[in-house]
Protein backbone atom coordinates (compact mmCIF):
# COMPACT_ATOMS: atom_id res chain seq x y z
CA UNK A 1 0.00 0.00 0.00
CA UNK A 2 1.39 3.37 -1.01
CA UNK A 3 0.73 6.83 0.33
CA UNK A 4 1.83 10.41 -0.14
CA UNK A 5 1.09 13.71 1.58
CA UNK A 6 0.54 16.86 -0.51
CA UNK A 7 0.38 20.45 0.72
CA UNK A 8 -2.74 22.43 -0.15
CA UNK A 9 -4.10 25.63 1.35
CA UNK A 10 -7.55 26.26 -0.14
CA UNK A 11 -7.73 29.53 1.81
CA UNK A 12 -4.70 30.98 -0.01
CA UNK A 13 -5.80 32.41 -3.38
CA UNK A 14 -2.27 31.93 -4.76
CA UNK A 15 -2.30 28.19 -4.00
CA UNK A 16 -2.96 26.32 -7.27
CA UNK A 17 -4.63 23.33 -5.64
CA UNK A 18 -3.52 19.85 -4.63
CA UNK A 19 -0.77 19.15 -7.17
CA UNK A 20 1.18 15.92 -7.63
CA UNK A 21 4.06 15.04 -9.94
CA UNK A 22 3.17 12.50 -12.63
CA UNK A 23 4.93 10.75 -15.49
CA UNK A 24 2.75 10.30 -18.55
CA UNK A 25 3.70 7.85 -21.28
CA UNK A 26 2.27 5.25 -23.61
CA UNK A 27 1.05 2.03 -22.07
CA UNK A 28 3.46 -0.89 -21.71
CA UNK A 29 1.91 -2.83 -24.61
CA UNK A 30 2.30 0.13 -27.00
CA UNK A 31 5.92 0.67 -25.93
CA UNK A 32 6.67 -3.04 -26.41
CA UNK A 33 5.18 -3.00 -29.91
CA UNK A 34 7.25 0.06 -30.83
CA UNK A 35 10.44 -1.55 -29.51
CA UNK A 36 9.66 -4.80 -31.34
CA UNK A 37 9.33 -2.76 -34.55
CA UNK A 38 12.62 -0.95 -33.86
CA UNK A 39 10.90 2.39 -33.27
CA UNK A 40 12.11 5.03 -30.86
CA UNK A 41 10.15 5.19 -27.60
CA UNK A 42 9.73 8.61 -26.01
CA UNK A 43 10.99 8.94 -22.45
CA UNK A 44 8.35 9.55 -19.77
CA UNK A 45 7.59 13.22 -19.25
CA UNK A 46 7.32 14.48 -15.67
CA UNK A 47 4.67 17.15 -15.17
CA UNK A 48 2.32 18.58 -12.57
CA UNK A 49 -1.20 17.21 -12.18
CA UNK A 50 -4.15 18.69 -10.32
CA UNK A 51 -6.34 16.36 -8.24
CA UNK A 52 -9.78 17.31 -9.58
CA UNK A 53 -12.70 15.68 -7.75
CA UNK A 54 -15.06 17.46 -10.15
CA UNK A 55 -13.57 15.74 -13.22
CA UNK A 56 -15.01 12.33 -14.08
CA UNK A 57 -12.05 11.44 -16.30
CA UNK A 58 -8.31 12.10 -16.39
CA UNK A 59 -7.23 14.64 -18.99
CA UNK A 60 -3.88 15.85 -20.30
CA UNK A 61 -3.02 19.00 -22.18
CA UNK A 62 -3.20 18.32 -25.95
CA UNK A 63 0.26 19.89 -26.26
CA UNK A 64 1.75 17.35 -23.84
CA UNK A 65 -0.19 14.45 -25.36
CA UNK A 66 1.47 15.28 -28.70
CA UNK A 67 4.88 15.76 -27.08
CA UNK A 68 4.58 12.39 -25.28
CA UNK A 69 3.39 10.80 -28.55
CA UNK A 70 0.45 9.22 -26.75
CA UNK A 71 -1.30 6.70 -28.98
CA UNK A 72 -4.58 8.27 -30.07
CA UNK A 73 -7.52 5.85 -30.00
CA UNK A 74 -10.43 8.18 -30.71
CA UNK A 75 -11.47 11.75 -31.36
CA UNK A 76 -14.37 14.08 -31.62
CA UNK A 77 -16.04 13.86 -28.23
CA UNK A 78 -16.72 16.80 -25.94
CA UNK A 79 -16.23 17.09 -22.20
CA UNK A 80 -16.91 19.76 -19.63
CA UNK A 81 -13.80 20.66 -17.66
CA UNK A 82 -12.56 23.72 -15.83
CA UNK A 83 -16.00 25.27 -16.19
CA UNK A 84 -16.30 25.04 -19.99
CA UNK A 85 -17.02 22.55 -22.78
CA UNK A 86 -13.94 21.28 -24.63
CA UNK A 87 -13.25 19.21 -27.73
CA UNK A 88 -11.19 16.18 -26.68
CA UNK A 89 -9.22 13.30 -28.14
CA UNK A 90 -8.91 9.86 -26.58
CA UNK A 91 -5.58 8.11 -25.95
CA UNK A 92 -4.29 4.90 -24.41
CA UNK A 93 -1.63 5.71 -21.87
CA UNK A 94 -0.01 5.16 -18.50
CA UNK A 95 0.48 7.42 -15.50
CA UNK A 96 2.91 6.95 -12.63
CA UNK A 97 3.70 9.10 -9.61
CA UNK A 98 7.48 9.65 -9.31
CA UNK A 99 8.87 10.25 -5.85
CA UNK A 100 6.00 8.31 -4.26
CA UNK A 101 5.16 4.67 -3.71
CA UNK A 102 1.67 5.04 -5.20
CA UNK A 103 0.69 2.31 -7.65
CA UNK A 104 1.02 3.36 -11.33
CA UNK A 105 -1.88 3.03 -13.79
CA UNK A 106 -1.12 1.32 -17.10
CA UNK A 107 -3.35 0.92 -20.14
CA UNK A 108 -5.85 3.54 -19.07
CA UNK A 109 -7.95 5.92 -21.13
CA UNK A 110 -6.65 9.48 -21.06
CA UNK A 111 -8.40 12.32 -22.83
CA UNK A 112 -6.46 15.27 -24.21
CA UNK A 113 -7.88 18.77 -24.33
CA UNK A 114 -6.59 22.23 -25.08
CA UNK A 115 -5.89 23.82 -21.69
CA UNK A 116 -6.18 27.57 -22.04
CA UNK A 117 -4.53 29.90 -19.54
CA UNK A 118 -3.36 27.15 -17.18
CA UNK A 119 0.43 27.29 -16.73
CA UNK A 120 0.56 25.45 -13.38
CA UNK A 121 -0.41 21.91 -14.39
CA UNK A 122 -0.68 19.81 -17.55
CA UNK A 123 -2.88 16.98 -16.25
CA UNK A 124 -6.19 16.76 -14.42
CA UNK A 125 -6.46 13.60 -12.31
CA UNK A 126 -10.16 12.71 -12.44
CA UNK A 127 -12.40 10.36 -10.53
CA UNK A 128 -11.45 7.45 -12.83
CA UNK A 129 -8.13 7.38 -10.92
CA UNK A 130 -9.23 9.06 -7.67
CA UNK A 131 -11.79 6.29 -7.01
CA UNK A 132 -8.87 3.88 -6.47
CA UNK A 133 -7.50 5.96 -3.60
CA UNK A 134 -8.49 7.10 -0.15
CA UNK A 135 -8.15 10.90 -0.01
CA UNK A 136 -8.10 12.74 3.31
CA UNK A 137 -7.94 16.52 3.58
CA UNK A 138 -6.77 17.88 6.93
CA UNK A 139 -7.73 21.56 6.93
CA UNK A 140 -5.73 22.42 10.05
CA UNK A 141 -2.44 21.12 8.68
CA UNK A 142 -3.37 22.07 5.07
CA UNK A 143 -2.48 18.61 3.77
CA UNK A 144 -4.04 16.03 1.50
CA UNK A 145 -3.09 12.41 2.17
CA UNK A 146 -3.49 9.88 -0.64
CA UNK A 147 -3.45 6.16 0.14
CA UNK A 148 -3.92 3.41 -2.44
PDB file of N, CA and C in Angstrom, residues 21 27 39 48-49 56 70 81 89 100 103 109-110 114 143 146:
ATOM      1  N   UNK A  21       3.241  15.330  -8.764  1.00  0.00           N
ATOM      2  CA  UNK A  21       4.061  15.043  -9.941  1.00  0.00           C
ATOM      3  C   UNK A  21       3.606  13.731 -10.565  1.00  0.00           C
ATOM      4  N   UNK A  27       1.195   3.239 -22.884  1.00  0.00           N
ATOM      5  CA  UNK A  27       1.049   2.032 -22.074  1.00  0.00           C
ATOM      6  C   UNK A  27       2.147   1.028 -22.436  1.00  0.00           C
ATOM      7  N   UNK A  39      11.221   0.964 -33.331  1.00  0.00           N
ATOM      8  CA  UNK A  39      10.899   2.390 -33.274  1.00  0.00           C
ATOM      9  C   UNK A  39      11.401   3.008 -31.977  1.00  0.00           C
ATOM     10  N   UNK A  48       3.214  18.371 -13.713  1.00  0.00           N
ATOM     11  CA  UNK A  48       2.321  18.579 -12.571  1.00  0.00           C
ATOM     12  C   UNK A  48       0.896  18.191 -12.951  1.00  0.00           C
ATOM     13  N   UNK A  49       0.196  17.584 -11.986  1.00  0.00           N
ATOM     14  CA  UNK A  49      -1.203  17.206 -12.177  1.00  0.00           C
ATOM     15  C   UNK A  49      -2.019  17.746 -11.014  1.00  0.00           C
ATOM     16  N   UNK A  56     -14.711  13.760 -14.063  1.00  0.00           N
ATOM     17  CA  UNK A  56     -15.012  12.325 -14.081  1.00  0.00           C
ATOM     18  C   UNK A  56     -13.884  11.522 -14.709  1.00  0.00           C
ATOM     19  N   UNK A  70       1.447  10.168 -27.238  1.00  0.00           N
ATOM     20  CA  UNK A  70       0.453   9.215 -26.751  1.00  0.00           C
ATOM     21  C   UNK A  70      -0.338   8.663 -27.922  1.00  0.00           C
ATOM     22  N   UNK A  81     -14.907  20.627 -18.615  1.00  0.00           N
ATOM     23  CA  UNK A  81     -13.801  20.663 -17.665  1.00  0.00           C
ATOM     24  C   UNK A  81     -13.422  22.115 -17.415  1.00  0.00           C
ATOM     25  N   UNK A  89      -9.707  14.443 -27.395  1.00  0.00           N
ATOM     26  CA  UNK A  89      -9.220  13.297 -28.139  1.00  0.00           C
ATOM     27  C   UNK A  89      -8.900  12.210 -27.127  1.00  0.00           C
ATOM     28  N   UNK A 100       6.959   8.884  -5.201  1.00  0.00           N
ATOM     29  CA  UNK A 100       5.999   8.312  -4.256  1.00  0.00           C
ATOM     30  C   UNK A 100       6.021   6.795  -4.422  1.00  0.00           C
ATOM     31  N   UNK A 103       0.761   3.253  -6.547  1.00  0.00           N
ATOM     32  CA  UNK A 103       0.690   2.306  -7.651  1.00  0.00           C
ATOM     33  C   UNK A 103       0.481   3.061  -8.973  1.00  0.00           C
ATOM     34  N   UNK A 109      -7.477   4.920 -20.170  1.00  0.00           N
ATOM     35  CA  UNK A 109      -7.950   5.916 -21.131  1.00  0.00           C
ATOM     36  C   UNK A 109      -7.631   7.300 -20.579  1.00  0.00           C
ATOM     37  N   UNK A 110      -6.973   8.100 -21.402  1.00  0.00           N
ATOM     38  CA  UNK A 110      -6.647   9.479 -21.055  1.00  0.00           C
ATOM     39  C   UNK A 110      -7.189  10.358 -22.174  1.00  0.00           C
ATOM     40  N   UNK A 114      -7.375  21.008 -25.034  1.00  0.00           N
ATOM     41  CA  UNK A 114      -6.586  22.233 -25.083  1.00  0.00           C
ATOM     42  C   UNK A 114      -6.840  22.978 -23.777  1.00  0.00           C
ATOM     43  N   UNK A 143      -3.084  19.739   4.462  1.00  0.00           N
ATOM     44  CA  UNK A 143      -2.481  18.606   3.774  1.00  0.00           C
ATOM     45  C   UNK A 143      -3.547  17.683   3.221  1.00  0.00           C
ATOM     46  N   UNK A 146      -3.003  10.868   0.322  1.00  0.00           N
ATOM     47  CA  UNK A 146      -3.492   9.880  -0.644  1.00  0.00           C
ATOM     48  C   UNK A 146      -2.962   8.521  -0.218  1.00  0.00           C
TER      49      UNK A 146
END
